[in-house]
Short mmCIF file of C-alpha atoms in Angstrom, two decimals:
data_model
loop_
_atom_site.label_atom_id
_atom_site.label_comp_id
_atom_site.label_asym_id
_atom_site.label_seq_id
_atom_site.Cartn_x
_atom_site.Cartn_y
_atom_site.Cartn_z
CA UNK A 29 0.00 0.00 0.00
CA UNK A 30 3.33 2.22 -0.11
CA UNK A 31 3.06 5.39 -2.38
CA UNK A 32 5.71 6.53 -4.84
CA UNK A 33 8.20 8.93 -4.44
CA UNK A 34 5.98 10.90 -6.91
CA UNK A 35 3.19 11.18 -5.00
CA UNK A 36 5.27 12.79 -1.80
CA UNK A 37 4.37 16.58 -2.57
CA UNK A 38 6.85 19.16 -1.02
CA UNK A 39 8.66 16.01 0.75
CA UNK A 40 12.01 15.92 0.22
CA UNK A 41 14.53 13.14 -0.86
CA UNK A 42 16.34 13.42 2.37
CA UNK A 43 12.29 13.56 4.39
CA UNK A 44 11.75 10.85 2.62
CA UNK A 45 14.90 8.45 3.25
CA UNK A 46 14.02 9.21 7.01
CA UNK A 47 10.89 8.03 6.81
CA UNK A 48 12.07 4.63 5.23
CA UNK A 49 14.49 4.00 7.41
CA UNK A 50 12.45 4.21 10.34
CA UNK A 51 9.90 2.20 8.50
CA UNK A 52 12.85 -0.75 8.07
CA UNK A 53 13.62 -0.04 11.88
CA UNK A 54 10.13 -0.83 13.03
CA UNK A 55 9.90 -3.38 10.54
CA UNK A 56 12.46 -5.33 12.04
CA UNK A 57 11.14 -4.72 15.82
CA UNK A 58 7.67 -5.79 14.86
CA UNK A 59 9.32 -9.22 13.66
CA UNK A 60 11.11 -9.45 16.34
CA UNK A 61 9.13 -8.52 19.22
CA UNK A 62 5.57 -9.74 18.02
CA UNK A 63 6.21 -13.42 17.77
CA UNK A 64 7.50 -13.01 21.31
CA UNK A 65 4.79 -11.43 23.13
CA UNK A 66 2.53 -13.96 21.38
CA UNK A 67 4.39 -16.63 23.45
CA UNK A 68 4.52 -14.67 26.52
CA UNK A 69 2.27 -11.79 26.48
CA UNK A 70 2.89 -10.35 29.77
CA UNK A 71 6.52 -10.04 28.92
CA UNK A 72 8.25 -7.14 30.44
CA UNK A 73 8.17 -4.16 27.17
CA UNK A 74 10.65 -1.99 28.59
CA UNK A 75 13.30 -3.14 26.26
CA UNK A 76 11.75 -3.22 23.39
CA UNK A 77 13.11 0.13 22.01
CA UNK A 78 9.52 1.18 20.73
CA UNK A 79 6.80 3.18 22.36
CA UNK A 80 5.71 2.21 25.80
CA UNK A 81 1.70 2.96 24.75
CA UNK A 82 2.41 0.80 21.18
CA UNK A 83 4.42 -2.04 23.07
CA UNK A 84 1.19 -2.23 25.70
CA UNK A 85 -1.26 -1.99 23.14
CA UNK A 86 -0.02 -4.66 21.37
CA UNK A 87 0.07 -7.01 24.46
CA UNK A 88 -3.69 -5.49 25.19
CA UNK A 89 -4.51 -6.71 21.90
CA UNK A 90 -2.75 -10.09 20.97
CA UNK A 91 -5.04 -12.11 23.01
CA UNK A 92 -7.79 -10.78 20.60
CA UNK A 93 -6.16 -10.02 17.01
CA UNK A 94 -4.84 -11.73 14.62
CA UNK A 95 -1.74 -9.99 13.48
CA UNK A 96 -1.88 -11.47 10.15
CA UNK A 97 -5.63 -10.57 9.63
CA UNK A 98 -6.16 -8.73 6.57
CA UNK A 99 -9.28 -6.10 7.51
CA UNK A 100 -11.05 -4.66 10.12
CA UNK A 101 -14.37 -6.87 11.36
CA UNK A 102 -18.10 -5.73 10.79
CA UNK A 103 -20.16 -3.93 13.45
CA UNK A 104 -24.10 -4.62 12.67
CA UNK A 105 -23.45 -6.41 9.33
CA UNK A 106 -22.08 -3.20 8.07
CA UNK A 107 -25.14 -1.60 8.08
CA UNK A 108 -24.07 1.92 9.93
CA UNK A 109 -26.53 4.87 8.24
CA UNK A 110 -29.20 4.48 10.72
CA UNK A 111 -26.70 5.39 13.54
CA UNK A 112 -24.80 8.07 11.44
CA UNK A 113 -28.14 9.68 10.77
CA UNK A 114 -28.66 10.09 14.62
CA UNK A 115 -25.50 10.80 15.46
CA UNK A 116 -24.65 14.14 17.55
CA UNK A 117 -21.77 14.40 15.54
CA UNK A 118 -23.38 14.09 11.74
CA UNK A 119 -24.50 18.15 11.26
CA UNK A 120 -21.44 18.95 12.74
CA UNK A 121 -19.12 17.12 10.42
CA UNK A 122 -21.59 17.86 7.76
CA UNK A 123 -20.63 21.75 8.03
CA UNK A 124 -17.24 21.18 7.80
CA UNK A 125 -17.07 18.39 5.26
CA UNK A 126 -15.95 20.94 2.75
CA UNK A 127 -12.74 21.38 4.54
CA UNK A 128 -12.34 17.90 5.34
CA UNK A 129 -12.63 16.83 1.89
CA UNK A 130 -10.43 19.60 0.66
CA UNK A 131 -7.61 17.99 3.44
CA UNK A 132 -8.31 14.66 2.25
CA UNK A 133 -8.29 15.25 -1.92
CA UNK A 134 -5.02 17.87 -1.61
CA UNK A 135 -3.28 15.71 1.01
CA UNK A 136 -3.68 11.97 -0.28
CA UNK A 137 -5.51 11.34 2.60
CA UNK A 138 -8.97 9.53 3.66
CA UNK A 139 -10.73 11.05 6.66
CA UNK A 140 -13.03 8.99 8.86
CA UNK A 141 -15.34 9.61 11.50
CA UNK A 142 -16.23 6.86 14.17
CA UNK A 143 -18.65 6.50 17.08
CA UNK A 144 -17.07 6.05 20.51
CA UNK A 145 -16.68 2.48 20.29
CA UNK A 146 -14.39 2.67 17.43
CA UNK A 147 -16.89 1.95 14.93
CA UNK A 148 -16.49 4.25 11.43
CA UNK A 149 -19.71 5.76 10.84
CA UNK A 150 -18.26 8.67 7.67
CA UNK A 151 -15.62 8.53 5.43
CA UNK A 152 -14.19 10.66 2.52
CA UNK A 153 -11.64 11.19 0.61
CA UNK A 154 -10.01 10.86 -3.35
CA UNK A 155 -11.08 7.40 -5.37
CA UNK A 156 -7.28 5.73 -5.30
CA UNK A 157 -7.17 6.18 -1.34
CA UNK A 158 -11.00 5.16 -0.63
CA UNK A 159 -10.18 1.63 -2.71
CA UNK A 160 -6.41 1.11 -0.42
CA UNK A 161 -9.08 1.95 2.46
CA UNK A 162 -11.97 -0.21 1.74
CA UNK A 163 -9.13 -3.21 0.99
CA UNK A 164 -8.71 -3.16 4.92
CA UNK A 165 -12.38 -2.21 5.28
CA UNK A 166 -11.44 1.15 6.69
CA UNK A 167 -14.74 2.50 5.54
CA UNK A 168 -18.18 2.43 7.41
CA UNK A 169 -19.05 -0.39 9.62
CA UNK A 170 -15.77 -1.11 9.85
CA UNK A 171 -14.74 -1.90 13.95
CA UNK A 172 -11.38 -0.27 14.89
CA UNK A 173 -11.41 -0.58 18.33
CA UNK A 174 -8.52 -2.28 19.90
CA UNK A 175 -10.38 -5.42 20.56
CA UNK A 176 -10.87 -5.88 17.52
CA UNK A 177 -8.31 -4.51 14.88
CA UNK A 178 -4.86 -4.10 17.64
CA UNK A 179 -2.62 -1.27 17.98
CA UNK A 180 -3.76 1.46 15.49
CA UNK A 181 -4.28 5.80 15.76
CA UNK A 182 -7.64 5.38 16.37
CA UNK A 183 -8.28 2.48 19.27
CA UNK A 184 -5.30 4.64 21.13
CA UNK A 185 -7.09 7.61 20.79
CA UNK A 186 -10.18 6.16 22.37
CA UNK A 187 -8.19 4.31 24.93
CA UNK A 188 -6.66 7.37 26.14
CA UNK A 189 -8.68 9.99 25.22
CA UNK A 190 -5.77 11.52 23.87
CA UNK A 191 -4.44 12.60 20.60
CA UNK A 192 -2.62 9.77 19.25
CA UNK A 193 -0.38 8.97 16.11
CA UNK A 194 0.71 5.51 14.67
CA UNK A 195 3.53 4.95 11.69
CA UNK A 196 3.67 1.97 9.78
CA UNK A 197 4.72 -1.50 11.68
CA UNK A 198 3.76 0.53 14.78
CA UNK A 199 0.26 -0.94 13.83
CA UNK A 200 -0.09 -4.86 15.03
CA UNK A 201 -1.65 -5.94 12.41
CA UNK A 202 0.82 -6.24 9.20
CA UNK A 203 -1.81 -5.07 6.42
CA UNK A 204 -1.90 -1.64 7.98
CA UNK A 205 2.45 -1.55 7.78
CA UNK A 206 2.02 0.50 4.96
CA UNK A 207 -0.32 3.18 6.63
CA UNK A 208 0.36 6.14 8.91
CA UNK A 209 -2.75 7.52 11.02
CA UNK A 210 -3.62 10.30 12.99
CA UNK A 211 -6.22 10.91 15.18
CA UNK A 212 -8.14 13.12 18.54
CA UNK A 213 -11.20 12.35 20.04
CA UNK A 214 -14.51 14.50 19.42
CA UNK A 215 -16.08 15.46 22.69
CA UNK A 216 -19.30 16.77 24.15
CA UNK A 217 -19.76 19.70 26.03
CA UNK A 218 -19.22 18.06 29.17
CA UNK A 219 -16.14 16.01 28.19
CA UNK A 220 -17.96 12.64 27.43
CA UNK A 221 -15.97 11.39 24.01
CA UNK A 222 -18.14 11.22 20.96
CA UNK A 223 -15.85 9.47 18.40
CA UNK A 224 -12.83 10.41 17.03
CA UNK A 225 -11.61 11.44 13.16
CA UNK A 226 -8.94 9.89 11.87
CA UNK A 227 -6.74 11.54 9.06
CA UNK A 228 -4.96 8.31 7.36
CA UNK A 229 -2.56 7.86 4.09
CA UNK A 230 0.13 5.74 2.80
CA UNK A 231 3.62 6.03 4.98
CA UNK A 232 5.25 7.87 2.74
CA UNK A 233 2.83 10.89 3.48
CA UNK A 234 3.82 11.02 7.35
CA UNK A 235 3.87 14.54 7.83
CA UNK A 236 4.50 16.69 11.77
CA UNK A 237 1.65 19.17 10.08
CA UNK A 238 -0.90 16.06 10.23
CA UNK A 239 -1.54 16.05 13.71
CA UNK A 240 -1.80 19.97 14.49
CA UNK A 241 -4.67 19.96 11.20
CA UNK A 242 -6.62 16.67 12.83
CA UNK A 243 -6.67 19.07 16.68
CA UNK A 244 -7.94 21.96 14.33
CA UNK A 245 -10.64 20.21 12.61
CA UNK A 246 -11.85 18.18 15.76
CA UNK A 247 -12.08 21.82 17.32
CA UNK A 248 -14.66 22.60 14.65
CA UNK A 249 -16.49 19.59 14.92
CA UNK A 250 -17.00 20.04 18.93
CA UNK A 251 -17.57 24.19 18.41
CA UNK A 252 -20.77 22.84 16.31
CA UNK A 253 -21.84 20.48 18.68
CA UNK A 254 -25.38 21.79 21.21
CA UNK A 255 -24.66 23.22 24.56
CA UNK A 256 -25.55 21.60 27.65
CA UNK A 257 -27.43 22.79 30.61
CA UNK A 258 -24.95 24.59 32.81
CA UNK A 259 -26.26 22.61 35.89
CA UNK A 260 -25.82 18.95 33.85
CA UNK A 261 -23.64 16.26 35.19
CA UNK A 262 -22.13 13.12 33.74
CA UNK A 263 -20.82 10.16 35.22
CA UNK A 264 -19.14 7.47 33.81
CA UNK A 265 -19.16 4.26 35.94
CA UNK A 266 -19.23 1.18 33.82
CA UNK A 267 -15.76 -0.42 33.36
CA UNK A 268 -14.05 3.36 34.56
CA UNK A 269 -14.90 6.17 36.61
CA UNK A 270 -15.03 9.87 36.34
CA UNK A 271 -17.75 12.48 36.54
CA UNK A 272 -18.08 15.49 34.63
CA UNK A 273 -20.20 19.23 34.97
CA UNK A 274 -20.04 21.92 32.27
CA UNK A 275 -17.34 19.89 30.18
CA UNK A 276 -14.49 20.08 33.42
CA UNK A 277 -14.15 16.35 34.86
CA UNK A 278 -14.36 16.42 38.59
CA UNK A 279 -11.71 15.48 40.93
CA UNK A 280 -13.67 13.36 43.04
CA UNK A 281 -13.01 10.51 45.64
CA UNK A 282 -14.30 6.82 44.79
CA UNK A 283 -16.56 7.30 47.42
CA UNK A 284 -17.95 10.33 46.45
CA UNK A 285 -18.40 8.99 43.08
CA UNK A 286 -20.39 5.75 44.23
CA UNK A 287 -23.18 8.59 45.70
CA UNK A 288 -23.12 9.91 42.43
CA UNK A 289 -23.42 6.93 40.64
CA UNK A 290 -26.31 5.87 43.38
CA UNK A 291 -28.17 8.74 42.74
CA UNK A 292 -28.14 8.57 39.17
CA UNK A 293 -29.52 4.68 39.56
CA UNK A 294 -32.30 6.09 41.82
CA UNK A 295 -33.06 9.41 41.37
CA UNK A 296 -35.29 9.72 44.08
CA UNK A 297 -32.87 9.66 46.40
CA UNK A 298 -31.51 7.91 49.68
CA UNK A 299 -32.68 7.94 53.79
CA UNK A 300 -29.70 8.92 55.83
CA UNK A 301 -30.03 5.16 56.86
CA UNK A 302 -30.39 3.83 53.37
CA UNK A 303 -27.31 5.82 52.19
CA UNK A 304 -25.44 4.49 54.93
CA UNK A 305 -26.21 0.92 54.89
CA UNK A 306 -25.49 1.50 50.64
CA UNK A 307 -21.97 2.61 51.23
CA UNK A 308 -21.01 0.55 54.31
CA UNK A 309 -23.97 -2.53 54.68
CA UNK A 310 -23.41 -3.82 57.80
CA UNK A 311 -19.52 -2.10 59.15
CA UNK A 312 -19.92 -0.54 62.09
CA UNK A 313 -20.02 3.14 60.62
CA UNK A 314 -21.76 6.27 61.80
CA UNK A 315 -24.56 8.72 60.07
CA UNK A 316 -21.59 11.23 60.94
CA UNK A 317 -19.18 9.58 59.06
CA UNK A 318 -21.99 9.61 55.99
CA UNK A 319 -23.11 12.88 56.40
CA UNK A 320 -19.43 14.17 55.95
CA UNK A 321 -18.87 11.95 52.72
CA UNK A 322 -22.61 13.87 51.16
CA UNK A 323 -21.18 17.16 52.77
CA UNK A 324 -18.13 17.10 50.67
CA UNK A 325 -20.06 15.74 47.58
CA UNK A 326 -21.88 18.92 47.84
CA UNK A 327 -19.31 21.28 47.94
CA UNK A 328 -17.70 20.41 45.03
CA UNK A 329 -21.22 20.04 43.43
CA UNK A 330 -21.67 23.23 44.05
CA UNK A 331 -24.66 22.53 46.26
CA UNK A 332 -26.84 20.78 44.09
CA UNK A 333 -27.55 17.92 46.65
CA UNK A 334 -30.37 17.86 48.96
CA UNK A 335 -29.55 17.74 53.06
CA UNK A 336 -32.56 15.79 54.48
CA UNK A 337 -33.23 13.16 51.86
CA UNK A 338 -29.87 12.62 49.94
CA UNK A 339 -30.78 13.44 46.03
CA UNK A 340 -29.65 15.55 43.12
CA UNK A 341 -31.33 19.27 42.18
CA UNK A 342 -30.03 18.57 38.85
CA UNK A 343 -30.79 15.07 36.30
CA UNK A 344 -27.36 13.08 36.56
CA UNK A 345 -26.59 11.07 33.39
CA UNK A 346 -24.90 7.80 33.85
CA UNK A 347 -23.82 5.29 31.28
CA UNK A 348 -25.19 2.64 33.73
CA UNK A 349 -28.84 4.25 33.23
CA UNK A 350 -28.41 4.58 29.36
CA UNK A 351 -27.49 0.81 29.39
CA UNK A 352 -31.21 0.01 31.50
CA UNK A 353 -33.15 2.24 29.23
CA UNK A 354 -31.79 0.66 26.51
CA UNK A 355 -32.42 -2.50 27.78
CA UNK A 356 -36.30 -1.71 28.61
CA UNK A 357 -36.81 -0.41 25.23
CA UNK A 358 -35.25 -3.89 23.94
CA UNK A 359 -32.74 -2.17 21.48
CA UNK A 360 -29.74 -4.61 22.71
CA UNK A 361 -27.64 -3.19 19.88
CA UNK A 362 -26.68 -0.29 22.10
CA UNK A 363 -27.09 -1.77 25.49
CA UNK A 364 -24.01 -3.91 24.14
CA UNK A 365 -22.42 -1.26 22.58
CA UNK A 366 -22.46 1.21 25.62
CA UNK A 367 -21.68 -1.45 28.26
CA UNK A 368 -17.89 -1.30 28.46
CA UNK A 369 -17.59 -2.96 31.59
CA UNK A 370 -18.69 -3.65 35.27
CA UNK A 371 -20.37 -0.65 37.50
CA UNK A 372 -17.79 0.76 39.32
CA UNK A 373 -14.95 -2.30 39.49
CA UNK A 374 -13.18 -1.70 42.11
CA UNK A 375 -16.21 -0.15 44.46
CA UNK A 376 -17.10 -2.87 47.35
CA UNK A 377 -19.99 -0.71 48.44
CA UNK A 378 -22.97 -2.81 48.88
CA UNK A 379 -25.28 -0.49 46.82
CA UNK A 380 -22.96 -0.66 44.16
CA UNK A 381 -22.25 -4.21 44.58
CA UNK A 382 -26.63 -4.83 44.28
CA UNK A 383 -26.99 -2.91 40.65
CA UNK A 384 -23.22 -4.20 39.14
CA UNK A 385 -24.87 -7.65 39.79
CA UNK A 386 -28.09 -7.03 38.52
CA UNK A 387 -26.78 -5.07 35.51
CA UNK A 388 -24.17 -8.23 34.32
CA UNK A 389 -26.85 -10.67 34.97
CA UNK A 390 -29.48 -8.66 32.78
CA UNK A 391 -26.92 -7.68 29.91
CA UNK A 392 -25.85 -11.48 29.97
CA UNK A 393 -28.89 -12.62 30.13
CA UNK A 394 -30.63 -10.23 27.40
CA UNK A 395 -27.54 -11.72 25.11
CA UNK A 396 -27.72 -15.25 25.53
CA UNK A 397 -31.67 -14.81 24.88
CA UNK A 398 -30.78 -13.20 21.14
CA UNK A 399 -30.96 -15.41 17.77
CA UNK A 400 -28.67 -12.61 16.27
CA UNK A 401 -24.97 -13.28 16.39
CA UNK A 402 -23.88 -10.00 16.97
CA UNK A 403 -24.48 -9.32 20.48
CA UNK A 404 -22.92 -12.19 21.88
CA UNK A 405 -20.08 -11.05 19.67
CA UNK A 406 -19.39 -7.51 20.95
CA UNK A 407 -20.44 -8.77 24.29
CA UNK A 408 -17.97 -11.52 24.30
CA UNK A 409 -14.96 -8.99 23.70
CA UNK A 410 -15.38 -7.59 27.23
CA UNK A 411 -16.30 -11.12 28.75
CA UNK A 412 -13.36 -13.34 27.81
CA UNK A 413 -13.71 -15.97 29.82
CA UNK A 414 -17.13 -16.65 29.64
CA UNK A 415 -17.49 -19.47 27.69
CA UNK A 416 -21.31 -19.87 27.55
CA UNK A 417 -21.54 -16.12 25.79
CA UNK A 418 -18.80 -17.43 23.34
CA UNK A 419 -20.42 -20.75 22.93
CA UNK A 420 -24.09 -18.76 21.95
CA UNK A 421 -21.80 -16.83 19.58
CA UNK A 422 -20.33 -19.72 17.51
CA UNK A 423 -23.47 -21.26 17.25
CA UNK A 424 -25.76 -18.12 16.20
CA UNK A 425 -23.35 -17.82 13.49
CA UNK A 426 -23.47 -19.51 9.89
CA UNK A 427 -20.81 -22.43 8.80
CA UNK A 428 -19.41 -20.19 6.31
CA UNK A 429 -19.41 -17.35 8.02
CA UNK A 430 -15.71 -15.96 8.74
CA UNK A 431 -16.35 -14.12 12.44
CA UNK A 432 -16.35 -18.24 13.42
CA UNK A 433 -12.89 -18.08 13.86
CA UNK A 434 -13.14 -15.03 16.46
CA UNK A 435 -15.63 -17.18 18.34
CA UNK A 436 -13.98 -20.28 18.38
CA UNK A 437 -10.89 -18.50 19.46
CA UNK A 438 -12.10 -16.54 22.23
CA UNK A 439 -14.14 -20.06 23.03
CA UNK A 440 -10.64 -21.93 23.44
CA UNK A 441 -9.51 -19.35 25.73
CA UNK A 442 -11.93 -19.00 27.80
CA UNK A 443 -11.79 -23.34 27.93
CA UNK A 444 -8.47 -22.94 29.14
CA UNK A 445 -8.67 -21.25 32.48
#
């Protein structure tokens, strides 16, 4: 997928001889290091002479990627316009597609827009490019998450919410050796990440200017995304934590953000005696000891939580809620998608403890009960040991039907331990 020397516009000879040499270098790194950490994956990377966040990426993702696959899998049988269409992020990137297209067509690049599970909901870019692209089904539908397609731009950028580069055999999978990405995540006004775009070419178009022109167009994107309510709050609770208000996350204590996260699970609030016995079940801990934990909570909410009966002034969105709702209005599609993990992992709180149980048991439950393949597939990336999901997987999906070999391979795993 390398370009010519004639294609490099305003690079020069010497730009260009740097640029294959460090290709070679990684080249040789990737041959040597990969087969390794596919033999012991929890190798120590500090001597690998690459990039600590591309050497753990790559251990992240061997258990789950095929080096040697040759394109990205299918989210939804590739059927993504219904979820571009109500995507936050489709007017925005609509009023700048102009400029995007005019970076893409002078550049030799493709630009692509995902949603924030990786999955590429928009592309664009010149005919030669969008064919190299589609060849590793970097096009809509197309999963690029690292779960499912390794080390790349675009799964680091979700991962760390962070701008993020990759050159050439810096990508685990070998079909991509010839690419060079670049990539920030798109986020809301209150900090929750939307998606990310992705500016991607051949390696022979690396360029420093490529990453300060992705930051400038992402800043366009979120400058035409709404406002929120100055009073909103966000929490994020399954598989992380953190809590945003007016786009600022808040530096908040675990324990402060298992009130939040209660609170957002049942709005209507807490006893001093049920918040207690929530937090603490049956330790031997005072309603002083509580009432300083909400007193705190409120002062770096600002106030916006009630003294008698502990609830919010303000609606507090959690990803655990969206998950339910989605759930009760049987569209399992995007329960799976937005569960990324368990409620609060490392919270022992008893309250906690009640709804983490009772949302894996319903998630599991809800996937194991579908015909369609798909669910237990996206489910089964976060649940890797879980046979029975990967089992319901392999056997929702047709003989001849090549996401088998994910299946069966996750299946064997999971087996093992």
């Amino acid at each position: 997928m390398a370009g010519t020397q004639d294609d490099d516009v305003g690079m020069s000879m010497h730009e260009l001889d740097a640029l294959r040499r460090r290709r070679i270098d990684l080249e040789q790194r990737w041959a040597e290091v990969v087969p390794r950490l596919r033999k012991a994956p929890r190798a120590d990377s500090g001597d690998l002479m690459l990039r600590h966040e591309v050497t753990e990426s790559w251990i992240r993702s061997l258990p789950t990627v095929d080096p040697a696959t040759g394109s990205a899998p299918v989210a939804d049988g590739g059927v993504v316009r219904p979820r571009w269409a109500g995507s936050p992020l489709r007017e925005p990137v609509r009023r700048v597609e102009d400029e995007l297209r005019t970076v893409a067509d002078d550049a030799g690049f493709i630009a692509a827009v995902t949603d924030e599970t990786g999955t590429i909901l928009w592309t664009c870019g010149g005919r030669v490019m969008r064919r190299r692209a589609e060849q590793v089904n970097f096009a809509p539908g197309g999963r690029w998450d690292e779960t499912a397609m390794g080390t790349n731009a675009l799964s680091l950028a979700l991962r760390t919410g962070r701008p993020s580069a990759v050159f050439s055999a810096e990508h685990l999978v070998a079909a991509l050796h010839g690419w060079v990405c670049y990539c920030a995540p798109i986020r809301d006004a209150r900090g929750q990440v939307l998606g990310v775009l992705d500016l991607s070419s051949t390696w022979d178009r690396s360029h420093p200017l490529a990453m300060s022109t992705v930051r400038s167009l992402v800043s366009a994107i979120e400058s035409g995304l709404p406002a929120v309510s100055p009073a909103g709050l966000r929490v994020s609770a399954l598989g992380v934590s953190a809590a945003v208000r007016d786009g600022v996350r808040l530096n908040l204590r675990p324990r402060q953000l298992e009130i939040l996260t209660l609170l957002a699970l049942q709005p209507e609030g807490y006893s001093l005696d049920a918040l207690r016995e929530a937090l603490y079940g049956d330790r031997m801990v005072s309603t002083t000891t509580v009432r300083a934990e909400a007193s705190h909570l409120r002062n770096a909410l600002g106030g916006v939580l009630t003294a008698r009966r502990y609830a919010s002034t303000v609606p507090i969105e959690c990803d655990a809620v969206d998950v339910l709702k989605a759930l009760e209005r049987r569209d399992l599609a995007t329960a799976v998608r937005l569960y990324r993990g368990p409620l609060l992992p490392q919270s022992e709180a008893p309250g906690i403890v009640r709804w983490r149980d009772h949302l894996e048991v319903t998630m599991r439950e809800a996937v194991l009960a579908s015909e369609a393949p798909e669910p237990a597939l996206a489910y089964g990336e976060r649940a890797w040991y879980d046979a029975e999901i990967h089992e319901h997987a392999l056997g929702s999906l047709p003989r001849d039907d090549a996401r088998r070999a994910i299946a069966a391979g996750r299946l064997a795993v999971a087996r093992q331990e």
